[in-house]
Structure formats: C-alpha cells, structure tokens
C-alpha cells in the first residue's frame, strides 16, 4: 500500500457528548466532529463533517447530522437520546447511508438501540477458509440493506439485558467472470435475505465509551436466523466480546480484548466470521479471511506523553476455521502502532492514526476517530 500524507482541517464543536451508550460497540473508522449546533427548547441538532481512511475504503468523506433530545418524563440528569444520520462516499465508489437511533426511556431503565444501513459497496473476495491464496483475489459489488433493533433493560448498576432483531438483504450485483463467486457454490454468492432474533447481555464498567482508561466490558449475543422468519438461509450465531483496561503507572495503560464468534448452519459469506479490519485485527484487509468461526485477541499499550497526545503499540493474533476445533490449528499474528490526539480538553474522544503489519505482505493504515477498543 502506498503511503499517504494526510492534511485535514477539522471544525470542532465544543460540546461533544462522550457518555457511554449502554455498552454498545464502538463505531468503526468514522471520524465525526460536531461543527455547528442549533438549540431548541426540547432538542438540539448538530452537523458533523466526516473523514476517514481504511484499506477497505481508502479515503471516505461525507456529512452527518445528530439530533439530541430527552424522552417525555426523563430527569434532567439522564443521558440524552439521539438519532445520528450520515451519508458517506469513498474514492472506491462506495456509498453508505446510516441511521442510528439510541433512545432512553423511563430515566434510563430501558434503552432502544437501532441501526439502519444502506450501502453500495465494491469489495474484495479471496474465498472461504483460513488458507486462501493471494492469487484468489477478485472484486465484486453488492447492494445491502441492514437493520438492527435492540431493546434492553438496565439491571443496575452495570448490567443490561434484552432482545435484538436483525434483518439483512444482500444483493450481489456484479462478480468477476469465471471467478469464485460466479460459479454459485459459495453460500450467498447470488444474494441472500436474513431475518432473525437474538438475546443480548452486557456488563459495562468502562469510565467512558470512546477512549477507556479503566474498567471492563463483556457482551454476549446468541441468535438465530430462520426461514420461518423470511430468511433464505438458516443458521445460529454466537458472539463473545470481552475487554479489560489496566491503568499502570501514571500515563500508562494496557488494554486487552478477546473476541469470539461461532456460526452453525448455512451461513452466507456476507454474515460469516470476518478476519481483518480497523478494530480487531489491524494489518489485514477486512474480509481477507472468512469462515464459520473466529477468535481474535489483541493487546494495546498506550502512553500519554503530553496532555492531549498518546502513542500506542499493539499486537494481535487470531484465526478463522470451518469447525471450532480447527481454530487451535493456526494463528495469524499482526503488530503495529500509532498516535492519538485528544480532540478537546476534558473530552475523551481522540483522532487515531494506526499502521498494522501482518505476514505475507499484509499491512494497512487506519485513520479515524476513537480507540479500536
């Protein structure tokens, strides 16, 4: 990958909201900063310019808007509900539209977490398995509609439990002639519709959502996708995401994450376990390896060398496999480092630039907002 010089001017609104959202996952590779605000009696709106860079998208840019409000009857000291809307275009001709509502009810005793995504996303594919050769590389294009809707109940002080509905429609609109996807043998290569229900449990004691300095996080998900609910394929998915943050001596922090995913049944490649990306296994293209199951473990050492500047070094290891027992038969390592800049004093949000390296020429730059985990 060619090295790039990045020079960016950010317009920042000084009231960035930085509270946790019931322990939901950190958005990946989106760098949004509030630049303009309109205040009203019961709500406020914020405009957000967006810019980011990953190997999968290269440079992406767009605009977003966020509406903040409190639901009827909520106390003034409760978290603000919000709806985030963004439209993004990348230099690889990818388009992504996101609508993300996070709504708190009854003084945060209940929480609705939703996500609607529409995207046209030209992408790369190497096949299914943990040993696909680089020579397999082919490009394809896909149009997708994705919906997630979770309703959680808070179990004080740090537990949350609820149900989540997931819907995906992936239409493969272009494949390489005589390529792997063209022969129709890969599940999902001709498109798929998925509809399913799951259970979510999380425990979150992190001090903040964007750049944690202490605490831990555990999220468990178990769900099924069924033809009885309108799916073209049926399978079960189980996910475990656990993170721990260890403050060391002053200005030093060790962060550790373990992620595990298991899929059983007829799993389309679009919703299988995916290795690589900006969050868990930096240094590999997201989707370089795809299979039914995955483990990914990473550790990151962060050092604040100035009040608003940090450097970080990370190592990761993981694998994908067709059956769980084969996860122990291989390991895909990577390592790297980067620099972070705290956007505003007193606010944990950071701009992040990382470079990850894996074996066999795998590498990548990642530029966006907030820590990988």
mmCIF file of C-alpha atoms in Angstrom:
data_model
loop_
_atom_site.group_PDB
_atom_site.id
_atom_site.type_symbol
_atom_site.label_atom_id
_atom_site.label_comp_id
_atom_site.label_asym_id
_atom_site.label_seq_id
_atom_site.Cartn_x
_atom_site.Cartn_y
_atom_site.Cartn_z
ATOM 1 C CA UNK A 1 0.000 0.000 0.000
ATOM 2 C CA UNK A 2 1.294 3.446 -0.899
ATOM 3 C CA UNK A 3 1.974 5.761 1.985
ATOM 4 C CA UNK A 4 -0.188 8.858 2.084
ATOM 5 C CA UNK A 5 0.306 12.291 3.576
ATOM 6 C CA UNK A 6 -2.863 13.337 5.355
ATOM 7 C CA UNK A 7 -3.544 17.031 5.983
ATOM 8 C CA UNK A 8 -7.020 17.693 7.343
ATOM 9 C CA UNK A 9 -8.750 20.719 8.822
ATOM 10 C CA UNK A 10 -11.385 19.814 11.420
ATOM 11 C CA UNK A 11 -14.152 22.105 12.614
ATOM 12 C CA UNK A 12 -14.985 21.061 16.167
ATOM 13 C CA UNK A 13 -17.996 21.863 18.278
ATOM 14 C CA UNK A 14 -17.009 22.223 21.923
ATOM 15 C CA UNK A 15 -19.924 20.262 23.343
ATOM 16 C CA UNK A 16 -19.062 16.752 22.149
ATOM 17 C CA UNK A 17 -21.139 14.205 24.026
ATOM 18 C CA UNK A 18 -18.926 11.475 25.462
ATOM 19 C CA UNK A 19 -21.060 9.259 27.655
ATOM 20 C CA UNK A 20 -21.405 5.524 27.216
ATOM 21 C CA UNK A 21 -24.437 4.195 25.351
ATOM 22 C CA UNK A 22 -25.442 1.152 27.419
ATOM 23 C CA UNK A 23 -22.202 -0.560 26.417
ATOM 24 C CA UNK A 24 -22.799 -0.687 22.694
ATOM 25 C CA UNK A 25 -19.894 -1.342 20.331
ATOM 26 C CA UNK A 26 -17.607 1.403 19.164
ATOM 27 C CA UNK A 27 -18.324 2.663 15.641
ATOM 28 C CA UNK A 28 -15.530 1.756 13.342
ATOM 29 C CA UNK A 29 -13.498 4.020 11.031
ATOM 30 C CA UNK A 30 -15.847 7.018 11.160
ATOM 31 C CA UNK A 31 -14.296 10.335 12.176
ATOM 32 C CA UNK A 32 -17.075 12.746 13.019
ATOM 33 C CA UNK A 33 -16.763 16.090 14.759
ATOM 34 C CA UNK A 34 -19.540 18.451 15.733
ATOM 35 C CA UNK A 35 -19.201 21.753 13.918
ATOM 36 C CA UNK A 36 -22.497 23.586 14.256
ATOM 37 C CA UNK A 37 -25.348 23.441 16.744
ATOM 38 C CA UNK A 38 -28.917 24.690 16.767
ATOM 39 C CA UNK A 39 -30.585 24.828 20.200
ATOM 40 C CA UNK A 40 -34.320 24.360 20.728
ATOM 41 C CA UNK A 41 -36.448 24.016 23.827
ATOM 42 C CA UNK A 42 -36.678 20.217 23.808
ATOM 43 C CA UNK A 43 -33.935 19.128 21.415
ATOM 44 C CA UNK A 44 -30.794 20.243 19.626
ATOM 45 C CA UNK A 45 -29.206 19.384 16.295
ATOM 46 C CA UNK A 46 -25.544 19.083 15.351
ATOM 47 C CA UNK A 47 -23.840 18.999 11.935
ATOM 48 C CA UNK A 48 -20.877 16.633 11.587
ATOM 49 C CA UNK A 49 -18.253 16.524 8.811
ATOM 50 C CA UNK A 50 -16.815 13.011 8.390
ATOM 51 C CA UNK A 51 -13.490 11.834 7.016
ATOM 52 C CA UNK A 52 -11.624 8.518 7.429
ATOM 53 C CA UNK A 53 -9.227 6.089 5.762
ATOM 54 C CA UNK A 54 -9.028 2.281 5.830
ATOM 55 C CA UNK A 55 -7.619 -0.289 3.374
ATOM 56 C CA UNK A 56 -11.168 -1.416 2.560
ATOM 57 C CA UNK A 57 -12.468 2.046 1.670
ATOM 58 C CA UNK A 58 -9.352 4.187 1.179
ATOM 59 C CA UNK A 59 -10.388 7.812 1.730
ATOM 60 C CA UNK A 60 -14.023 8.322 2.654
ATOM 61 C CA UNK A 61 -15.819 11.554 3.330
ATOM 62 C CA UNK A 62 -19.325 12.778 3.927
ATOM 63 C CA UNK A 63 -21.631 14.612 6.249
ATOM 64 C CA UNK A 64 -23.811 13.683 9.167
ATOM 65 C CA UNK A 65 -26.389 15.179 11.465
ATOM 66 C CA UNK A 66 -27.279 14.293 15.035
ATOM 67 C CA UNK A 67 -30.447 15.117 16.944
ATOM 68 C CA UNK A 68 -30.309 15.120 20.765
ATOM 69 C CA UNK A 69 -33.399 15.019 22.967
ATOM 70 C CA UNK A 70 -34.908 13.581 26.148
ATOM 71 C CA UNK A 71 -37.954 11.367 26.122
ATOM 72 C CA UNK A 72 -41.062 12.510 27.951
ATOM 73 C CA UNK A 73 -40.748 12.325 31.712
ATOM 74 C CA UNK A 74 -36.948 11.898 31.792
ATOM 75 C CA UNK A 75 -34.977 13.683 34.505
ATOM 76 C CA UNK A 76 -32.567 16.441 33.545
ATOM 77 C CA UNK A 77 -29.592 14.352 34.748
ATOM 78 C CA UNK A 78 -30.320 11.369 32.468
ATOM 79 C CA UNK A 79 -28.471 10.675 29.262
ATOM 80 C CA UNK A 80 -29.651 12.373 26.097
ATOM 81 C CA UNK A 81 -31.363 10.215 23.495
ATOM 82 C CA UNK A 82 -30.052 10.821 19.994
ATOM 83 C CA UNK A 83 -30.505 9.936 16.332
ATOM 84 C CA UNK A 84 -27.437 10.016 14.087
ATOM 85 C CA UNK A 85 -27.750 10.202 10.282
ATOM 86 C CA UNK A 86 -24.806 10.146 7.889
ATOM 87 C CA UNK A 87 -24.091 9.780 4.190
ATOM 88 C CA UNK A 88 -20.588 8.744 3.115
ATOM 89 C CA UNK A 89 -18.852 8.314 -0.234
ATOM 90 C CA UNK A 90 -15.393 6.784 -0.738
ATOM 91 C CA UNK A 91 -12.888 7.073 -3.552
ATOM 92 C CA UNK A 92 -13.573 3.363 -4.297
ATOM 93 C CA UNK A 93 -17.118 4.355 -5.340
ATOM 94 C CA UNK A 94 -18.669 3.012 -2.162
ATOM 95 C CA UNK A 95 -21.753 4.710 -0.727
ATOM 96 C CA UNK A 96 -23.009 4.245 2.844
ATOM 97 C CA UNK A 97 -26.138 5.719 4.426
ATOM 98 C CA UNK A 98 -26.557 5.222 8.198
ATOM 99 C CA UNK A 99 -29.444 5.998 10.548
ATOM 100 C CA UNK A 100 -28.609 5.151 14.172
ATOM 101 C CA UNK A 101 -31.163 5.899 16.937
ATOM 102 C CA UNK A 102 -30.234 5.460 20.619
ATOM 103 C CA UNK A 103 -33.236 6.234 22.793
ATOM 104 C CA UNK A 104 -33.522 6.062 26.603
ATOM 105 C CA UNK A 105 -36.848 5.565 28.381
ATOM 106 C CA UNK A 106 -38.022 5.898 31.979
ATOM 107 C CA UNK A 107 -34.873 7.569 33.290
ATOM 108 C CA UNK A 108 -32.527 5.101 31.511
ATOM 109 C CA UNK A 109 -34.205 1.971 32.873
ATOM 110 C CA UNK A 110 -34.880 0.938 29.258
ATOM 111 C CA UNK A 111 -32.880 1.554 26.092
ATOM 112 C CA UNK A 112 -33.591 1.176 22.377
ATOM 113 C CA UNK A 113 -30.524 0.773 20.173
ATOM 114 C CA UNK A 114 -31.193 0.697 16.449
ATOM 115 C CA UNK A 115 -29.242 0.818 13.213
ATOM 116 C CA UNK A 116 -30.334 1.100 9.603
ATOM 117 C CA UNK A 117 -27.699 0.917 6.887
ATOM 118 C CA UNK A 118 -27.932 1.118 3.122
ATOM 119 C CA UNK A 119 -24.760 0.641 1.131
ATOM 120 C CA UNK A 120 -23.386 0.022 -2.314
ATOM 121 C CA UNK A 121 -20.009 -1.486 -1.585
ATOM 122 C CA UNK A 122 -17.498 -2.736 -4.181
ATOM 123 C CA UNK A 123 -15.228 -5.081 -2.247
ATOM 124 C CA UNK A 124 -12.557 -7.797 -2.473
ATOM 125 C CA UNK A 125 -13.007 -11.539 -2.022
ATOM 126 C CA UNK A 126 -10.457 -14.349 -1.678
ATOM 127 C CA UNK A 127 -12.765 -17.276 -0.976
ATOM 128 C CA UNK A 128 -13.776 -19.140 2.174
ATOM 129 C CA UNK A 129 -11.217 -20.617 4.554
ATOM 130 C CA UNK A 130 -8.120 -19.828 6.594
ATOM 131 C CA UNK A 131 -5.572 -20.554 3.863
ATOM 132 C CA UNK A 132 -6.862 -18.838 0.728
ATOM 133 C CA UNK A 133 -4.014 -17.688 -1.566
ATOM 134 C CA UNK A 134 -3.489 -14.088 -2.619
ATOM 135 C CA UNK A 135 -3.956 -15.202 -6.233
ATOM 136 C CA UNK A 136 -7.655 -15.826 -5.477
ATOM 137 C CA UNK A 137 -8.323 -12.091 -5.233
ATOM 138 C CA UNK A 138 -11.368 -10.943 -7.141
ATOM 139 C CA UNK A 139 -13.629 -7.906 -6.955
ATOM 140 C CA UNK A 140 -17.387 -7.896 -6.570
ATOM 141 C CA UNK A 141 -20.104 -5.331 -5.945
ATOM 142 C CA UNK A 142 -23.049 -5.651 -3.596
ATOM 143 C CA UNK A 143 -26.078 -3.593 -2.592
ATOM 144 C CA UNK A 144 -27.185 -4.130 1.008
ATOM 145 C CA UNK A 145 -29.951 -3.188 3.422
ATOM 146 C CA UNK A 146 -29.195 -3.863 7.077
ATOM 147 C CA UNK A 147 -31.452 -3.349 10.118
ATOM 148 C CA UNK A 148 -30.671 -3.990 13.795
ATOM 149 C CA UNK A 149 -33.139 -3.174 16.568
ATOM 150 C CA UNK A 150 -32.348 -3.988 20.215
ATOM 151 C CA UNK A 151 -34.449 -3.276 23.277
ATOM 152 C CA UNK A 152 -32.540 -3.554 26.555
ATOM 153 C CA UNK A 153 -33.396 -3.266 30.230
ATOM 154 C CA UNK A 154 -30.835 -1.898 32.668
ATOM 155 C CA UNK A 155 -30.109 -4.086 35.684
ATOM 156 C CA UNK A 156 -28.276 -1.632 37.993
ATOM 157 C CA UNK A 157 -25.558 -0.771 38.306
ATOM 158 C CA UNK A 158 -23.791 -2.046 35.155
ATOM 159 C CA UNK A 159 -25.780 -4.918 33.636
ATOM 160 C CA UNK A 160 -28.022 -4.726 30.564
ATOM 161 C CA UNK A 161 -30.216 -7.451 29.092
ATOM 162 C CA UNK A 162 -32.588 -7.571 26.153
ATOM 163 C CA UNK A 163 -33.537 -8.803 22.698
ATOM 164 C CA UNK A 164 -32.301 -7.838 19.246
ATOM 165 C CA UNK A 165 -33.902 -8.283 15.818
ATOM 166 C CA UNK A 166 -31.600 -8.392 12.781
ATOM 167 C CA UNK A 167 -32.502 -8.134 9.087
ATOM 168 C CA UNK A 168 -30.087 -8.212 6.153
ATOM 169 C CA UNK A 169 -30.682 -8.159 2.426
ATOM 170 C CA UNK A 170 -27.554 -8.526 0.309
ATOM 171 C CA UNK A 171 -27.912 -8.334 -3.485
ATOM 172 C CA UNK A 172 -24.743 -9.282 -5.348
ATOM 173 C CA UNK A 173 -24.893 -7.091 -8.452
ATOM 174 C CA UNK A 174 -21.507 -7.708 -10.060
ATOM 175 C CA UNK A 175 -18.909 -10.513 -9.838
ATOM 176 C CA UNK A 176 -15.757 -11.450 -11.702
ATOM 177 C CA UNK A 177 -16.469 -13.551 -14.777
ATOM 178 C CA UNK A 178 -15.392 -17.172 -14.148
ATOM 179 C CA UNK A 179 -14.431 -16.191 -10.567
ATOM 180 C CA UNK A 180 -15.150 -17.952 -7.290
ATOM 181 C CA UNK A 181 -18.425 -16.121 -6.721
ATOM 182 C CA UNK A 182 -19.566 -16.635 -10.325
ATOM 183 C CA UNK A 183 -19.871 -20.423 -10.020
ATOM 184 C CA UNK A 184 -22.626 -20.117 -7.381
ATOM 185 C CA UNK A 185 -21.059 -22.575 -4.935
ATOM 186 C CA UNK A 186 -20.332 -20.012 -2.215
ATOM 187 C CA UNK A 187 -23.376 -19.542 0.036
ATOM 188 C CA UNK A 188 -24.701 -16.021 -0.555
ATOM 189 C CA UNK A 189 -22.954 -15.540 -3.902
ATOM 190 C CA UNK A 190 -26.293 -14.985 -5.633
ATOM 191 C CA UNK A 191 -27.606 -12.825 -2.789
ATOM 192 C CA UNK A 192 -29.355 -13.538 0.478
ATOM 193 C CA UNK A 193 -32.110 -12.310 2.788
ATOM 194 C CA UNK A 194 -31.684 -12.904 6.508
ATOM 195 C CA UNK A 195 -34.155 -12.338 9.333
ATOM 196 C CA UNK A 196 -33.547 -13.401 12.901
ATOM 197 C CA UNK A 197 -33.896 -12.784 16.614
ATOM 198 C CA UNK A 198 -31.281 -12.845 19.356
ATOM 199 C CA UNK A 199 -30.597 -12.249 23.042
ATOM 200 C CA UNK A 200 -28.086 -9.623 24.223
ATOM 201 C CA UNK A 201 -26.378 -9.371 27.621
ATOM 202 C CA UNK A 202 -23.672 -6.907 28.525
ATOM 203 C CA UNK A 203 -21.723 -5.774 31.564
ATOM 204 C CA UNK A 204 -20.018 -2.396 31.201
ATOM 205 C CA UNK A 205 -17.951 -0.611 33.865
ATOM 206 C CA UNK A 206 -15.754 1.457 31.499
ATOM 207 C CA UNK A 207 -15.163 5.058 32.520
ATOM 208 C CA UNK A 208 -16.047 6.240 29.022
ATOM 209 C CA UNK A 209 -17.155 4.893 25.674
ATOM 210 C CA UNK A 210 -14.607 6.410 23.292
ATOM 211 C CA UNK A 211 -11.187 6.025 24.911
ATOM 212 C CA UNK A 212 -11.485 3.954 28.120
ATOM 213 C CA UNK A 213 -8.882 4.267 30.863
ATOM 214 C CA UNK A 214 -10.245 1.726 33.332
ATOM 215 C CA UNK A 215 -12.984 -0.834 33.851
ATOM 216 C CA UNK A 216 -14.125 -3.813 31.823
ATOM 217 C CA UNK A 217 -16.709 -4.759 29.241
ATOM 218 C CA UNK A 218 -18.412 -8.041 28.398
ATOM 219 C CA UNK A 219 -21.072 -8.577 25.748
ATOM 220 C CA UNK A 220 -22.737 -11.886 24.925
ATOM 221 C CA UNK A 221 -25.020 -12.419 21.947
ATOM 222 C CA UNK A 222 -26.871 -15.527 20.834
ATOM 223 C CA UNK A 223 -29.292 -15.510 17.932
ATOM 224 C CA UNK A 224 -30.864 -17.489 15.127
ATOM 225 C CA UNK A 225 -31.784 -16.734 11.530
ATOM 226 C CA UNK A 226 -34.702 -18.773 10.283
ATOM 227 C CA UNK A 227 -36.535 -19.440 7.045
ATOM 228 C CA UNK A 228 -39.716 -19.273 9.144
ATOM 229 C CA UNK A 229 -38.950 -15.552 9.602
ATOM 230 C CA UNK A 230 -38.391 -14.931 5.888
ATOM 231 C CA UNK A 231 -34.724 -15.858 5.522
ATOM 232 C CA UNK A 232 -33.217 -17.616 2.549
ATOM 233 C CA UNK A 233 -30.769 -19.396 4.890
ATOM 234 C CA UNK A 234 -30.972 -20.671 8.463
ATOM 235 C CA UNK A 235 -28.113 -20.576 10.965
ATOM 236 C CA UNK A 236 -27.256 -19.738 14.570
ATOM 237 C CA UNK A 237 -24.734 -17.082 15.636
ATOM 238 C CA UNK A 238 -22.973 -16.691 18.995
ATOM 239 C CA UNK A 239 -20.644 -13.803 19.871
ATOM 240 C CA UNK A 240 -18.440 -13.041 22.886
ATOM 241 C CA UNK A 241 -16.678 -9.684 23.219
ATOM 242 C CA UNK A 242 -14.642 -9.106 26.375
ATOM 243 C CA UNK A 243 -12.327 -6.166 27.161
ATOM 244 C CA UNK A 244 -10.258 -5.127 30.169
ATOM 245 C CA UNK A 245 -8.325 -1.930 30.864
ATOM 246 C CA UNK A 246 -5.355 -1.899 33.264
ATOM 247 C CA UNK A 247 -4.061 1.513 34.403
ATOM 248 C CA UNK A 248 -0.347 1.094 35.091
ATOM 249 C CA UNK A 249 1.886 3.839 36.370
ATOM 250 C CA UNK A 250 0.925 7.418 35.575
ATOM 251 C CA UNK A 251 0.060 7.981 31.890
ATOM 252 C CA UNK A 252 0.485 4.276 31.006
ATOM 253 C CA UNK A 253 -2.356 1.893 30.142
ATOM 254 C CA UNK A 254 -2.644 -1.722 29.000
ATOM 255 C CA UNK A 255 -5.840 -2.687 27.148
ATOM 256 C CA UNK A 256 -6.780 -6.280 26.223
ATOM 257 C CA UNK A 257 -9.643 -7.626 24.100
ATOM 258 C CA UNK A 258 -10.825 -11.097 23.190
ATOM 259 C CA UNK A 259 -13.464 -11.622 20.509
ATOM 260 C CA UNK A 260 -15.042 -14.974 19.598
ATOM 261 C CA UNK A 261 -17.743 -15.747 17.049
ATOM 262 C CA UNK A 262 -19.342 -19.070 16.153
ATOM 263 C CA UNK A 263 -21.805 -19.737 13.318
ATOM 264 C CA UNK A 264 -23.617 -23.038 12.802
ATOM 265 C CA UNK A 265 -25.762 -23.841 9.754
ATOM 266 C CA UNK A 266 -25.966 -22.457 6.223
ATOM 267 C CA UNK A 267 -24.014 -19.228 6.695
ATOM 268 C CA UNK A 268 -23.811 -16.765 3.756
ATOM 269 C CA UNK A 269 -20.322 -15.338 3.338
ATOM 270 C CA UNK A 270 -21.686 -11.821 3.982
ATOM 271 C CA UNK A 271 -22.583 -12.735 7.584
ATOM 272 C CA UNK A 272 -19.869 -15.242 8.389
ATOM 273 C CA UNK A 273 -16.938 -14.579 10.741
ATOM 274 C CA UNK A 274 -14.681 -11.966 9.133
ATOM 275 C CA UNK A 275 -10.962 -11.562 9.861
ATOM 276 C CA UNK A 276 -9.234 -8.184 9.499
ATOM 277 C CA UNK A 277 -10.264 -4.566 9.738
ATOM 278 C CA UNK A 278 -9.729 -1.381 11.731
ATOM 279 C CA UNK A 279 -10.898 -2.685 15.103
ATOM 280 C CA UNK A 280 -9.775 -6.227 15.909
ATOM 281 C CA UNK A 281 -7.024 -7.473 13.590
ATOM 282 C CA UNK A 282 -5.328 -4.401 12.176
ATOM 283 C CA UNK A 283 -2.849 -5.204 9.426
ATOM 284 C CA UNK A 284 -5.234 -7.443 7.453
ATOM 285 C CA UNK A 285 -7.799 -6.318 4.891
ATOM 286 C CA UNK A 286 -11.277 -6.734 6.413
ATOM 287 C CA UNK A 287 -12.539 -9.944 4.856
ATOM 288 C CA UNK A 288 -9.129 -11.269 3.835
ATOM 289 C CA UNK A 289 -10.139 -14.480 5.601
ATOM 290 C CA UNK A 290 -13.761 -15.607 6.064
ATOM 291 C CA UNK A 291 -15.186 -18.752 7.630
ATOM 292 C CA UNK A 292 -17.782 -20.001 10.123
ATOM 293 C CA UNK A 293 -15.811 -19.321 13.301
ATOM 294 C CA UNK A 294 -13.204 -16.850 14.543
ATOM 295 C CA UNK A 295 -11.139 -15.874 17.523
ATOM 296 C CA UNK A 296 -9.243 -12.593 17.705
ATOM 297 C CA UNK A 297 -7.155 -11.475 20.680
ATOM 298 C CA UNK A 298 -5.304 -8.171 20.903
ATOM 299 C CA UNK A 299 -3.359 -6.154 23.441
ATOM 300 C CA UNK A 300 -2.505 -2.479 23.201
ATOM 301 C CA UNK A 301 -0.118 -0.384 25.292
ATOM 302 C CA UNK A 302 -0.966 3.330 25.409
ATOM 303 C CA UNK A 303 1.286 6.073 26.726
ATOM 304 C CA UNK A 304 0.276 9.721 27.192
ATOM 305 C CA UNK A 305 3.450 11.689 26.528
ATOM 306 C CA UNK A 306 1.649 15.046 26.527
ATOM 307 C CA UNK A 307 -1.687 16.161 27.998
ATOM 308 C CA UNK A 308 -3.579 15.562 24.718
ATOM 309 C CA UNK A 309 -1.193 13.238 22.853
ATOM 310 C CA UNK A 310 -0.741 9.466 23.075
ATOM 311 C CA UNK A 311 1.300 6.839 21.312
ATOM 312 C CA UNK A 312 0.250 3.198 21.194
ATOM 313 C CA UNK A 313 1.696 -0.150 20.242
ATOM 314 C CA UNK A 314 -0.413 -3.245 19.636
ATOM 315 C CA UNK A 315 -0.160 -6.949 18.893
ATOM 316 C CA UNK A 316 -2.953 -9.274 17.792
ATOM 317 C CA UNK A 317 -3.473 -12.917 16.958
ATOM 318 C CA UNK A 318 -6.423 -14.843 15.611
ATOM 319 C CA UNK A 319 -7.752 -17.402 13.180
ATOM 320 C CA UNK A 320 -10.840 -18.451 11.264
ATOM 321 C CA UNK A 321 -11.965 -22.046 10.797
ATOM 322 C CA UNK A 322 -14.733 -24.219 9.381
ATOM 323 C CA UNK A 323 -15.270 -26.026 12.716
ATOM 324 C CA UNK A 324 -14.415 -24.730 16.225
ATOM 325 C CA UNK A 325 -11.756 -27.374 16.910
ATOM 326 C CA UNK A 326 -9.707 -26.155 13.934
ATOM 327 C CA UNK A 327 -9.282 -22.695 15.485
ATOM 328 C CA UNK A 328 -6.352 -24.058 17.502
ATOM 329 C CA UNK A 329 -4.525 -25.352 14.427
ATOM 330 C CA UNK A 330 -3.327 -21.987 13.154
ATOM 331 C CA UNK A 331 -2.548 -18.436 14.141
ATOM 332 C CA UNK A 332 -2.471 -15.206 12.173
ATOM 333 C CA UNK A 333 -0.422 -12.546 14.004
ATOM 334 C CA UNK A 334 -0.041 -8.836 13.424
ATOM 335 C CA UNK A 335 1.503 -5.885 15.188
ATOM 336 C CA UNK A 336 1.774 -2.149 14.788
ATOM 337 C CA UNK A 337 1.400 1.208 16.412
ATOM 338 C CA UNK A 338 0.035 4.660 16.063
ATOM 339 C CA UNK A 339 -0.635 8.060 17.523
ATOM 340 C CA UNK A 340 -3.717 9.650 19.056
ATOM 341 C CA UNK A 341 -4.735 13.265 19.634
ATOM 342 C CA UNK A 342 -7.441 14.233 22.105
ATOM 343 C CA UNK A 343 -9.850 16.481 20.253
ATOM 344 C CA UNK A 344 -10.951 18.629 23.188
ATOM 345 C CA UNK A 345 -9.681 19.177 26.692
ATOM 346 C CA UNK A 346 -11.814 17.304 29.191
ATOM 347 C CA UNK A 347 -13.322 15.069 26.500
ATOM 348 C CA UNK A 348 -12.052 11.516 25.848
ATOM 349 C CA UNK A 349 -12.631 11.451 22.068
ATOM 350 C CA UNK A 350 -9.419 11.054 20.071
ATOM 351 C CA UNK A 351 -8.274 11.133 16.457
ATOM 352 C CA UNK A 352 -6.436 7.874 15.715
ATOM 353 C CA UNK A 353 -3.839 7.031 13.063
ATOM 354 C CA UNK A 354 -2.537 3.428 13.134
ATOM 355 C CA UNK A 355 -0.381 1.258 10.927
ATOM 356 C CA UNK A 356 -0.663 -2.529 11.187
ATOM 357 C CA UNK A 357 1.592 -5.218 9.741
ATOM 358 C CA UNK A 358 0.907 -8.906 9.217
ATOM 359 C CA UNK A 359 2.888 -11.654 7.461
ATOM 360 C CA UNK A 360 2.972 -12.229 3.688
ATOM 361 C CA UNK A 361 2.677 -8.565 2.789
ATOM 362 C CA UNK A 362 -0.484 -7.821 4.759
ATOM 363 C CA UNK A 363 -0.490 -4.248 6.084
ATOM 364 C CA UNK A 364 -2.650 -1.164 6.305
ATOM 365 C CA UNK A 365 -3.145 2.390 7.512
ATOM 366 C CA UNK A 366 -6.199 3.213 9.623
ATOM 367 C CA UNK A 367 -7.344 6.774 10.261
ATOM 368 C CA UNK A 368 -10.496 7.615 12.166
ATOM 369 C CA UNK A 369 -11.954 8.596 15.490
ATOM 370 C CA UNK A 370 -11.625 6.920 18.921
ATOM 371 C CA UNK A 371 -9.754 3.843 20.053
ATOM 372 C CA UNK A 372 -10.087 0.500 18.280
ATOM 373 C CA UNK A 373 -11.493 -0.964 21.516
#
